[in-house]
Tab-separated table of C-alpha atoms in Angstrom:
chain	number	residue	atom	x	y	z
A	13	MET	CA	-11.265	37.899	-4.141
A	14	MET	CA	-11.184	34.715	-6.340
A	15	LYS	CA	-7.650	34.894	-6.655
A	16	ASN	CA	-7.056	35.300	-2.796
A	17	SER	CA	-8.991	32.338	-1.897
A	18	TYR	CA	-7.056	30.345	-4.349
A	19	LYS	CA	-4.079	31.403	-2.952
A	20	THR	CA	-5.136	30.612	0.618
A	21	THR	CA	-6.327	27.148	-0.377
A	22	LEU	CA	-2.799	26.453	-1.896
A	23	GLY	CA	-1.082	27.994	1.032
A	24	ILE	CA	-2.995	25.441	3.360
A	25	VAL	CA	-2.064	22.344	1.012
A	26	GLY	CA	1.433	23.540	1.086
A	27	PHE	CA	1.194	23.729	4.744
A	28	VAL	CA	-0.249	20.352	5.120
A	29	VAL	CA	2.627	18.907	2.814
A	30	PHE	CA	5.224	20.725	5.023
A	31	LEU	CA	3.623	19.240	8.199
A	32	LEU	CA	3.946	15.595	6.345
A	33	ILE	CA	7.671	16.329	5.667
A	34	LEU	CA	8.231	17.685	9.245
A	35	ALA	CA	6.401	14.532	10.710
A	36	GLY	CA	8.508	12.285	8.712
A	37	PHE	CA	11.694	13.858	9.785
A	38	GLN	CA	10.571	13.897	13.407
A	39	THR	CA	9.718	10.159	13.378
A	40	ALA	CA	12.354	8.670	11.074
A	41	PHE	CA	15.313	11.031	12.236
A	42	LEU	CA	15.049	13.069	15.307
A	43	ASN	CA	13.275	10.653	17.520
A	44	GLY	CA	16.374	8.171	17.205
A	45	PHE	CA	18.625	11.071	18.210
A	46	ILE	CA	17.366	13.518	20.476
A	47	GLY	CA	14.054	14.305	22.266
A	48	VAL	CA	12.778	17.257	20.873
A	49	ASN	CA	9.244	17.556	19.152
A	50	LEU	CA	9.346	19.761	16.094
A	51	ILE	CA	5.527	19.677	15.819
A	52	LEU	CA	5.183	21.149	19.325
A	53	ILE	CA	7.679	23.837	18.607
A	54	LEU	CA	5.873	24.689	15.479
A	55	LEU	CA	2.621	24.910	17.457
A	56	LEU	CA	4.096	27.136	19.932
A	57	PHE	CA	5.783	29.427	17.253
A	58	LEU	CA	2.499	29.672	15.611
A	59	ILE	CA	0.696	30.587	18.809
A	60	ILE	CA	3.161	33.251	19.460
A	61	LYS	CA	2.828	34.634	15.954
A	62	GLN	CA	-0.901	34.471	16.584
A	63	ASP	CA	-1.605	32.461	13.724
A	64	ILE	CA	-4.144	30.341	15.316
A	65	PHE	CA	-5.685	28.775	12.126
A	66	LEU	CA	-2.307	27.345	11.341
A	67	ALA	CA	-1.840	26.190	14.807
A	68	VAL	CA	-5.000	24.405	14.937
A	69	LEU	CA	-3.974	22.590	11.620
A	70	THR	CA	-0.640	21.672	13.137
A	71	ALA	CA	-2.363	20.235	16.245
A	72	GLY	CA	-4.777	18.198	14.424
A	73	ILE	CA	-3.156	17.100	11.173
A	74	GLY	CA	0.514	17.357	12.418
A	75	GLY	CA	-0.402	15.455	15.378
A	76	LEU	CA	-2.185	12.731	13.431
A	77	PHE	CA	0.822	12.435	11.212
A	78	ILE	CA	3.270	11.763	14.116
A	79	ASP	CA	0.862	9.559	15.903
A	80	THR	CA	0.780	6.712	13.324
A	81	PHE	CA	3.417	4.697	15.484
A	82	HIS	CA	2.827	6.004	18.871
A	83	TYR	CA	2.758	3.454	21.563
A	84	SER	CA	-0.586	4.539	22.644
A	85	ILE	CA	-4.294	4.653	20.873
A	86	PHE	CA	-4.210	6.180	17.310
A	87	GLY	CA	-5.369	9.923	17.623
A	88	THR	CA	-4.011	10.289	21.279
A	89	THR	CA	-1.252	12.845	20.298
A	90	PRO	CA	-3.493	15.281	18.021
A	91	LEU	CA	-6.077	15.294	20.813
A	92	ILE	CA	-3.435	16.307	23.399
A	93	LEU	CA	-2.113	18.771	20.919
A	94	LEU	CA	-5.797	20.240	20.362
A	95	ALA	CA	-6.160	20.617	23.888
A	96	LEU	CA	-2.856	22.265	24.499
A	97	THR	CA	-3.633	24.676	21.551
A	98	LEU	CA	-6.690	25.541	23.473
A	99	ILE	CA	-4.912	26.224	26.610
A	100	LEU	CA	-2.019	28.191	25.180
A	101	ILE	CA	-4.478	30.525	23.453
A	102	THR	CA	-6.210	30.968	26.751
A	103	ILE	CA	-3.010	31.678	28.528
A	104	LYS	CA	-1.034	33.545	25.823
A	105	LYS	CA	-2.179	36.918	26.830
A	106	GLU	CA	-1.187	36.638	30.267
A	107	PHE	CA	2.140	34.992	29.578
A	108	PHE	CA	3.953	34.942	26.487
A	109	LEU	CA	2.415	37.276	23.869
A	110	THR	CA	6.025	38.721	22.968
A	111	SER	CA	9.261	37.596	21.551
A	112	LYS	CA	11.499	38.784	24.591
A	113	ILE	CA	13.883	36.012	25.403
A	114	GLU	CA	12.966	35.533	28.921
A	115	LEU	CA	9.283	35.279	28.056
A	116	LEU	CA	10.257	32.547	25.294
A	117	VAL	CA	12.019	30.533	27.824
A	118	MET	CA	8.890	30.545	29.912
A	119	ALA	CA	6.682	29.746	27.134
A	120	GLY	CA	9.021	26.671	26.388
A	121	VAL	CA	8.884	25.511	29.808
A	122	ILE	CA	5.169	25.820	30.057
A	123	THR	CA	4.438	24.416	26.736
A	124	VAL	CA	6.592	21.245	27.239
A	125	SER	CA	5.395	20.767	30.912
A	126	LEU	CA	1.872	21.009	29.706
A	127	PHE	CA	2.238	18.585	26.895
A	128	ARG	CA	3.915	16.059	29.128
A	129	LEU	CA	1.253	16.564	31.794
A	130	LEU	CA	-1.597	16.189	29.178
A	131	GLU	CA	0.024	13.296	27.649
A	132	PHE	CA	0.033	11.619	31.343
A	133	LEU	CA	-3.619	12.378	31.758
A	134	ILE	CA	-5.008	11.978	28.333
A	135	GLY	CA	-2.629	9.260	27.112
A	136	ASN	CA	-2.932	7.303	30.367
A	137	GLY	CA	-6.451	7.807	30.621
A	138	LEU	CA	-7.359	6.289	27.152
A	139	LEU	CA	-4.775	3.532	27.858
A	140	PHE	CA	-6.426	2.665	31.103
A	141	LEU	CA	-9.761	2.600	29.516
A	142	LYS	CA	-8.416	0.115	26.885
A	143	SER	CA	-6.040	-2.061	28.723
A	144	ALA	CA	-6.552	-1.037	32.555
A	145	ASN	CA	-2.838	-0.358	32.420
A	146	LEU	CA	-1.563	2.756	34.442
A	147	GLU	CA	1.954	4.351	33.687
A	148	SER	CA	4.008	6.178	36.557
A	149	PHE	CA	3.813	9.949	36.592
A	150	GLY	CA	7.844	9.580	36.751
A	151	LEU	CA	7.987	7.969	33.325
A	152	TYR	CA	6.983	11.515	31.845
A	153	PHE	CA	8.582	14.013	34.086
A	154	TRP	CA	11.235	12.163	36.174
A	155	ASN	CA	13.840	11.419	33.546
A	156	ILE	CA	16.636	13.245	31.498
A	157	GLY	CA	14.524	13.729	28.527
A	158	PHE	CA	12.123	16.238	30.173
A	159	PRO	CA	14.816	18.915	31.025
A	160	THR	CA	16.580	18.119	27.527
A	161	GLU	CA	13.163	18.621	25.658
A	162	ILE	CA	12.713	22.004	27.472
A	163	ILE	CA	16.157	23.380	26.777
A	164	LEU	CA	16.146	22.206	23.081
A	165	THR	CA	12.613	23.717	22.664
A	166	VAL	CA	13.645	26.922	24.258
A	167	VAL	CA	16.977	27.118	22.036
A	168	ILE	CA	14.946	26.395	18.874
A	169	LEU	CA	12.261	29.049	19.799
A	170	ILE	CA	14.970	31.678	20.424
A	171	ILE	CA	16.560	30.923	17.071
A	172	LEU	CA	13.306	31.172	15.341
A	173	ASN	CA	12.496	34.208	17.229
A	174	PRO	CA	8.597	34.593	16.247
A	175	LYS	CA	6.965	37.774	16.174
A	176	PRO	CA	3.175	38.356	16.924
A	177	ASN	CA	1.086	39.302	13.977
A	178	ALA	CA	3.371	38.336	10.925
A	179	LYS	CA	0.945	36.023	8.976
A	180	ILE	CA	2.386	33.183	7.151
A	181	ILE	CA	-0.633	32.306	4.824
B	10	MET	CA	-9.445	32.800	8.151
B	11	ASN	CA	-10.270	33.697	11.730
B	12	LYS	CA	-13.817	33.017	11.415
B	13	LEU	CA	-12.869	29.485	9.989
B	14	THR	CA	-10.429	28.738	12.982
B	15	PRO	CA	-13.297	27.496	15.374
B	16	ILE	CA	-14.985	25.498	12.830
B	17	VAL	CA	-11.866	23.717	11.728
B	18	PHE	CA	-10.819	23.060	15.450
B	19	PHE	CA	-14.334	21.309	16.159
B	20	ILE	CA	-14.115	19.428	12.825
B	21	LEU	CA	-10.643	18.296	13.677
B	22	LEU	CA	-11.719	17.551	17.338
B	23	LEU	CA	-14.657	15.303	16.197
B	24	LEU	CA	-12.424	13.523	13.502
B	25	ILE	CA	-9.861	12.664	16.347
B	26	LEU	CA	-12.400	11.503	18.874
B	27	SER	CA	-14.018	9.401	16.314
B	28	PHE	CA	-10.492	7.983	15.566
B	29	ILE	CA	-10.146	7.361	19.326
B	30	PHE	CA	-13.539	5.855	20.150
B	31	PHE	CA	-13.967	3.863	16.816
B	32	SER	CA	-10.332	2.968	16.689
B	33	GLN	CA	-11.126	-0.676	15.617
B	34	SER	CA	-13.780	0.068	12.977
B	35	PRO	CA	-12.321	-0.880	9.383
B	36	GLN	CA	-12.903	2.756	8.099
B	37	ILE	CA	-10.605	4.085	10.922
B	38	LEU	CA	-7.859	1.400	10.473
B	39	LEU	CA	-8.074	2.214	6.739
B	40	ALA	CA	-7.395	5.859	7.274
B	41	GLN	CA	-4.728	5.137	9.704
B	42	LYS	CA	-3.084	2.729	7.027
B	43	LEU	CA	-3.525	5.435	4.301
B	44	ILE	CA	-1.643	8.014	6.325
B	45	ASN	CA	1.145	5.279	6.962
B	46	GLU	CA	1.504	4.814	3.510
B	47	VAL	CA	1.561	8.625	2.579
B	48	LEU	CA	4.426	9.024	5.219
B	49	ARG	CA	6.302	6.009	4.083
B	50	PRO	CA	8.505	7.270	1.319
B	51	PHE	CA	9.505	10.312	3.470
B	52	GLU	CA	10.474	7.970	6.439
B	53	SER	CA	12.172	5.351	4.203
B	54	SER	CA	14.539	7.870	2.728
B	55	ILE	CA	15.028	9.950	5.941
B	56	SER	CA	15.859	6.914	7.990
B	57	ILE	CA	18.665	5.605	5.219
B	58	VAL	CA	20.296	9.208	6.006
B	59	ARG	CA	19.915	8.537	9.710
B	60	ASN	CA	21.130	4.964	9.649
B	61	ASN	CA	24.191	6.448	7.592
B	62	LEU	CA	24.921	9.194	10.033
B	63	MET	CA	24.567	6.942	13.210
B	64	PHE	CA	26.948	4.530	11.520
B	65	TRP	CA	29.699	7.103	10.846
B	66	GLN	CA	29.004	8.674	14.174
B	67	SER	CA	29.743	5.441	15.861
B	68	VAL	CA	32.674	4.882	13.805
B	69	ILE	CA	34.164	8.336	14.846
B	70	LEU	CA	33.208	7.960	18.508
B	71	ASN	CA	34.746	4.359	18.686
B	72	LEU	CA	37.900	4.630	16.594
B	73	LYS	CA	40.076	4.154	19.540
B	74	ASN	CA	38.280	1.165	20.733
B	75	ILE	CA	38.073	-0.535	17.300
B	76	LYS	CA	41.772	-1.519	17.250
B	77	LYS	CA	41.717	-2.995	20.859
B	78	MET	CA	38.379	-4.826	19.880
B	79	ASN	CA	39.910	-6.268	16.727
B	80	GLU	CA	42.689	-7.808	18.508
B	81	ALA	CA	40.256	-9.219	21.139
B	82	LEU	CA	38.127	-10.546	18.232
B	83	ILE	CA	41.164	-12.471	16.810
B	84	ASP	CA	41.780	-14.335	19.888
B	85	GLU	CA	38.100	-14.941	20.288
B	86	ASN	CA	37.971	-16.279	16.828
B	87	LEU	CA	40.776	-18.538	17.294
B	88	GLU	CA	38.918	-19.853	20.607
B	89	LEU	CA	35.782	-20.213	18.696
B	90	TYR	CA	37.369	-22.329	15.799
B	91	GLY	CA	38.220	-25.002	18.571
B	92	LYS	CA	34.718	-24.827	19.962
B	93	LEU	CA	33.156	-24.946	16.324
B	94	GLU	CA	35.023	-28.349	16.032
B	95	LYS	CA	33.331	-29.718	19.122
B	96	LEU	CA	30.025	-28.134	18.160
B	97	SER	CA	30.188	-30.160	14.727
B	98	GLU	CA	30.653	-33.175	16.652
B	99	LEU	CA	27.729	-32.498	18.853
B	100	GLN	CA	25.572	-31.312	16.023
B	101	LYS	CA	26.153	-34.646	14.279
B	102	GLU	CA	25.305	-36.628	17.298
B	103	ASN	CA	22.072	-34.241	17.824
B	104	ARG	CA	20.972	-35.189	14.320
B	105	ILE	CA	21.137	-38.828	15.011
B	106	LEU	CA	19.340	-38.541	18.196
B	107	ARG	CA	16.587	-36.497	16.613
B	108	GLU	CA	16.077	-38.998	13.928
B	109	GLN	CA	15.792	-41.588	16.580
B	110	LEU	CA	13.375	-39.697	18.553
B	111	ASN	CA	11.421	-38.773	15.264
B	112	LEU	CA	11.503	-35.065	15.882
B	113	SER	CA	11.045	-32.830	13.134
B	114	LYS	CA	12.611	-29.417	13.024
B	115	GLN	CA	10.472	-26.497	13.861
B	116	ASN	CA	9.253	-24.634	10.832
B	117	ILE	CA	10.610	-21.075	11.348
B	118	ILE	CA	10.625	-18.392	8.670
B	119	VAL	CA	12.465	-15.241	9.345
B	120	LYS	CA	12.056	-12.157	7.520
B	121	SER	CA	14.442	-9.120	7.963
B	122	ALA	CA	13.049	-5.553	7.959
B	123	GLY	CA	14.743	-2.109	8.618
B	124	ILE	CA	13.288	0.264	11.221
B	125	ILE	CA	11.994	3.451	9.474
B	126	GLY	CA	10.279	5.330	12.314
B	127	ARG	CA	10.292	5.522	15.948
B	128	ASP	CA	7.661	7.001	18.540
B	129	PHE	CA	8.784	10.218	20.638
B	130	GLN	CA	9.912	8.295	23.685
B	131	SER	CA	11.954	6.338	21.036
B	132	ASN	CA	11.890	2.836	22.365
B	133	ARG	CA	8.436	1.978	22.946
B	134	ALA	CA	7.136	1.554	19.289
B	135	PHE	CA	8.967	1.190	15.852
B	136	LEU	CA	7.800	1.240	12.173
B	137	ILE	CA	9.400	-1.384	10.083
B	138	ASN	CA	9.415	-1.242	6.248
B	139	LYS	CA	7.651	-4.548	5.847
B	140	GLY	CA	3.866	-4.889	5.932
B	141	SER	CA	1.209	-7.254	5.123
B	142	ASN	CA	2.249	-7.364	1.529
B	143	ASP	CA	5.393	-9.219	2.749
B	144	GLY	CA	3.320	-11.677	4.822
B	145	ILE	CA	3.874	-9.921	8.103
B	146	ARG	CA	0.801	-10.211	10.563
B	147	ASN	CA	-0.150	-9.220	13.970
B	148	ASN	CA	1.217	-10.801	16.890
B	149	MET	CA	4.574	-11.973	15.016
B	150	ILE	CA	7.533	-11.798	17.213
B	151	VAL	CA	10.544	-9.328	16.297
B	152	VAL	CA	13.958	-10.150	17.351
B	153	ALA	CA	17.503	-8.526	16.740
B	154	GLN	CA	20.602	-10.443	15.881
B	155	GLY	CA	21.266	-13.185	18.216
B	156	GLY	CA	17.844	-13.915	19.007
B	157	MET	CA	17.538	-10.897	21.395
B	158	LEU	CA	13.887	-10.027	21.911
B	159	ILE	CA	12.582	-6.761	20.570
B	160	GLY	CA	8.760	-6.918	20.678
B	161	LYS	CA	5.835	-8.059	18.760
B	162	ILE	CA	3.813	-6.549	15.650
B	163	ILE	CA	0.721	-4.939	16.926
B	164	ASP	CA	-0.457	-3.410	13.726
B	165	THR	CA	0.154	-3.790	10.108
B	166	SER	CA	-0.610	-1.733	6.706
B	167	TYR	CA	0.277	-2.824	3.125
B	168	ASN	CA	3.933	-1.831	3.269
B	169	THR	CA	4.693	-1.104	6.814
B	170	ALA	CA	4.107	-2.642	10.323
B	171	LYS	CA	3.941	-1.354	13.954
B	172	VAL	CA	6.392	-2.955	16.555
B	173	ARG	CA	5.515	-2.588	20.041
B	174	THR	CA	8.715	-3.129	21.971
B	175	ILE	CA	9.193	-5.123	25.230
B	176	LEU	CA	9.829	-1.695	26.947
B	177	ASP	CA	6.323	-0.888	26.667
B	178	THR	CA	4.121	-0.803	29.673
B	179	GLN	CA	1.861	-3.138	27.893
B	180	SER	CA	4.487	-5.765	27.459
B	181	ARG	CA	4.446	-8.687	29.564
B	182	ILE	CA	6.489	-11.878	28.928
B	183	ALA	CA	6.604	-15.175	30.821
B	184	ALA	CA	10.373	-15.432	31.573
B	185	ILE	CA	12.825	-17.612	33.140
B	186	THR	CA	16.570	-17.499	34.052
B	187	ALA	CA	18.833	-19.424	31.814
B	188	ASP	CA	21.024	-21.076	34.518
B	189	SER	CA	19.121	-21.219	37.630
B	190	ASN	CA	15.594	-21.819	36.205
B	191	ILE	CA	13.926	-19.278	38.228
B	192	SER	CA	10.550	-18.186	36.716
B	193	GLY	CA	8.984	-14.985	36.631
B	194	LEU	CA	7.189	-12.199	34.709
B	195	ALA	CA	9.258	-9.603	32.404
B	196	ARG	CA	7.425	-6.449	32.416
B	197	GLY	CA	7.775	-2.975	30.555
B	198	LEU	CA	8.129	0.027	32.447
B	199	GLY	CA	8.202	2.441	29.671
B	200	SER	CA	12.001	3.139	29.427
B	201	ASP	CA	13.279	0.170	31.256
B	202	ILE	CA	12.190	-3.462	31.976
B	203	ILE	CA	12.126	-5.598	35.139
B	204	PHE	CA	11.749	-9.158	36.085
B	205	ASP	CA	9.055	-9.404	38.364
B	206	LEU	CA	6.948	-11.999	40.443
B	207	ILE	CA	10.118	-14.043	41.578
B	208	ALA	CA	9.220	-16.477	44.269
B	209	LYS	CA	10.364	-15.002	47.644
B	210	ASN	CA	12.786	-17.702	48.291
B	211	ARG	CA	14.562	-17.573	44.816
B	212	VAL	CA	17.154	-14.804	44.201
B	213	PRO	CA	18.649	-14.702	40.561
B	214	GLU	CA	22.583	-14.081	40.041
B	215	ILE	CA	23.671	-10.890	38.789
B	216	GLY	CA	24.414	-11.202	35.096
B	217	GLU	CA	22.468	-14.374	34.752
B	218	LEU	CA	20.591	-14.470	31.118
B	219	ILE	CA	16.950	-13.996	31.368
B	220	ILE	CA	15.009	-15.919	28.442
B	221	ALA	CA	11.367	-16.139	27.551
B	222	SER	CA	10.021	-19.337	28.832
B	223	GLY	CA	7.245	-19.798	26.309
B	224	ALA	CA	4.824	-20.591	29.359
B	225	ASP	CA	2.346	-17.936	28.193
B	226	GLY	CA	2.029	-19.334	24.649
B	227	LEU	CA	2.605	-15.819	23.285
B	228	TRP	CA	6.286	-15.643	23.256
B	229	ARG	CA	8.574	-18.278	21.680
B	230	ARG	CA	10.939	-19.859	24.268
B	231	ASN	CA	14.547	-19.198	24.610
B	232	LEU	CA	14.554	-15.758	23.132
B	233	ILE	CA	16.866	-13.762	25.159
B	234	ILE	CA	15.151	-10.654	27.235
B	235	GLY	CA	18.408	-9.423	28.886
B	236	LYS	CA	20.542	-9.879	31.872
B	237	VAL	CA	19.996	-9.595	35.713
B	238	LYS	CA	21.237	-6.112	36.618
B	239	GLU	CA	20.162	-5.763	40.110
B	240	VAL	CA	17.801	-7.852	42.585
B	241	LYS	CA	15.346	-6.188	44.969
B	242	SER	CA	14.318	-8.089	47.860
B	243	ASP	CA	12.079	-6.245	50.210
B	244	ASP	CA	10.504	-8.023	53.252
B	245	SER	CA	7.388	-5.977	52.900
B	246	GLN	CA	6.704	-7.166	49.252
B	247	VAL	CA	5.317	-10.734	48.146
B	248	PHE	CA	7.676	-11.157	45.511
B	249	ASN	CA	11.364	-10.421	44.525
B	250	THR	CA	12.073	-8.397	41.616
B	251	ALA	CA	15.143	-7.788	39.344
B	252	GLY	CA	16.232	-5.106	36.987
B	253	ILE	CA	17.085	-6.313	33.623
B	254	GLN	CA	19.999	-4.965	31.546
B	255	MET	CA	18.997	-4.971	27.837
B	256	LEU	CA	21.731	-6.598	25.496
B	257	VAL	CA	20.441	-4.323	22.745
B	258	ASN	CA	20.754	-0.780	22.320
B	259	PHE	CA	17.383	0.263	21.015
B	260	GLN	CA	18.389	3.622	19.686
B	261	GLU	CA	21.149	2.022	17.622
B	262	LEU	CA	19.147	-0.606	16.164
B	263	THR	CA	18.485	-0.354	12.497
B	264	ASP	CA	17.464	-3.703	11.304
B	265	VAL	CA	15.156	-6.482	12.925
B	266	PHE	CA	13.866	-9.947	12.206
B	267	VAL	CA	10.281	-10.829	12.160
B	268	ILE	CA	9.707	-14.469	13.093
B	269	ASP	CA	6.880	-16.260	11.608
B	270	GLN	CA	6.110	-19.824	12.909
């Protein structure tokens, strides 16, 4: 019992360090090259695997790590990711509790679209409260970055091929 | 673990909401700075790899153009030698005139810094590898080579600083066209920038340089914002607007300069 709890704690610490490295790679390398959000993909991967505890950690802590130089208020990205986690957990039974390719495609499209919609609503809302400044809807959806992110997310998800109920920690 | 999940969720949610609603409190700012400092070693080393990769990628992709560009540069160099001679004469004349007018040179300190992180939309915020330890403070102006305006420092931690670029929707700069002196407001649109609030009877030329006018007291005069790309003049609108073509590719930018005035 004691040994198991020790292992779990160590696993969580290791996972947080992994999130730190992933966030560093995302912000220092990927963001300058291609528009794909690794934290979002990891979140979706974990939800499909039904590892909800790690998904919540990814949303909260991973979100905080990538938010350190977001253009919006500090804390916006983890809030969006936590809200997204809640929505994805609610709809996963109906939509994508499987690893069939067509359903992974649907999961990718839904997740990226929801993330951008929540970013528009929550991020914009907070920005409006702070500086009475509203951004256009098109800035989040009407650009090449949106379909590119969907395609890359789906491709990475298919490569990772998450299978439900295979616990990581 | 499953029993713990809702508790962890609510703890994280409360933590994040407190980050948002007490974003200006010293404790939250300290936490943000700590996260920055923890991330910095990873980002610094990864950004070095990224910059090298970007450099070689651009070398390989532009190999054909390099020879042509080299020839053009040699011609341009010769032309510039001639201009330089004239310039040194003008410089002497300028110095004499300054002395006569008793004008002191503006005391400008410039610090170079490397970009070590970017936000997800890539161009709206940067993280640079110089912070309060190097004398960087909020509201300092960040430029690229040649005085191209990049943005402003909005947050500093011990070894890093966050730059809000001029593309961000919160960015507004009192601007003026370099030749025709048409004034307006350069406004970030998130992924683009426009020259707004141009008087209805004034139309800037395509290709004309747009510079900061300094009229807002926030941005130094003469810093280059970009070139006029297109002019939009609609009868139903009170003002004319013009699209601005940026002269710097923000994605390829690896080093910047911070101006301390």
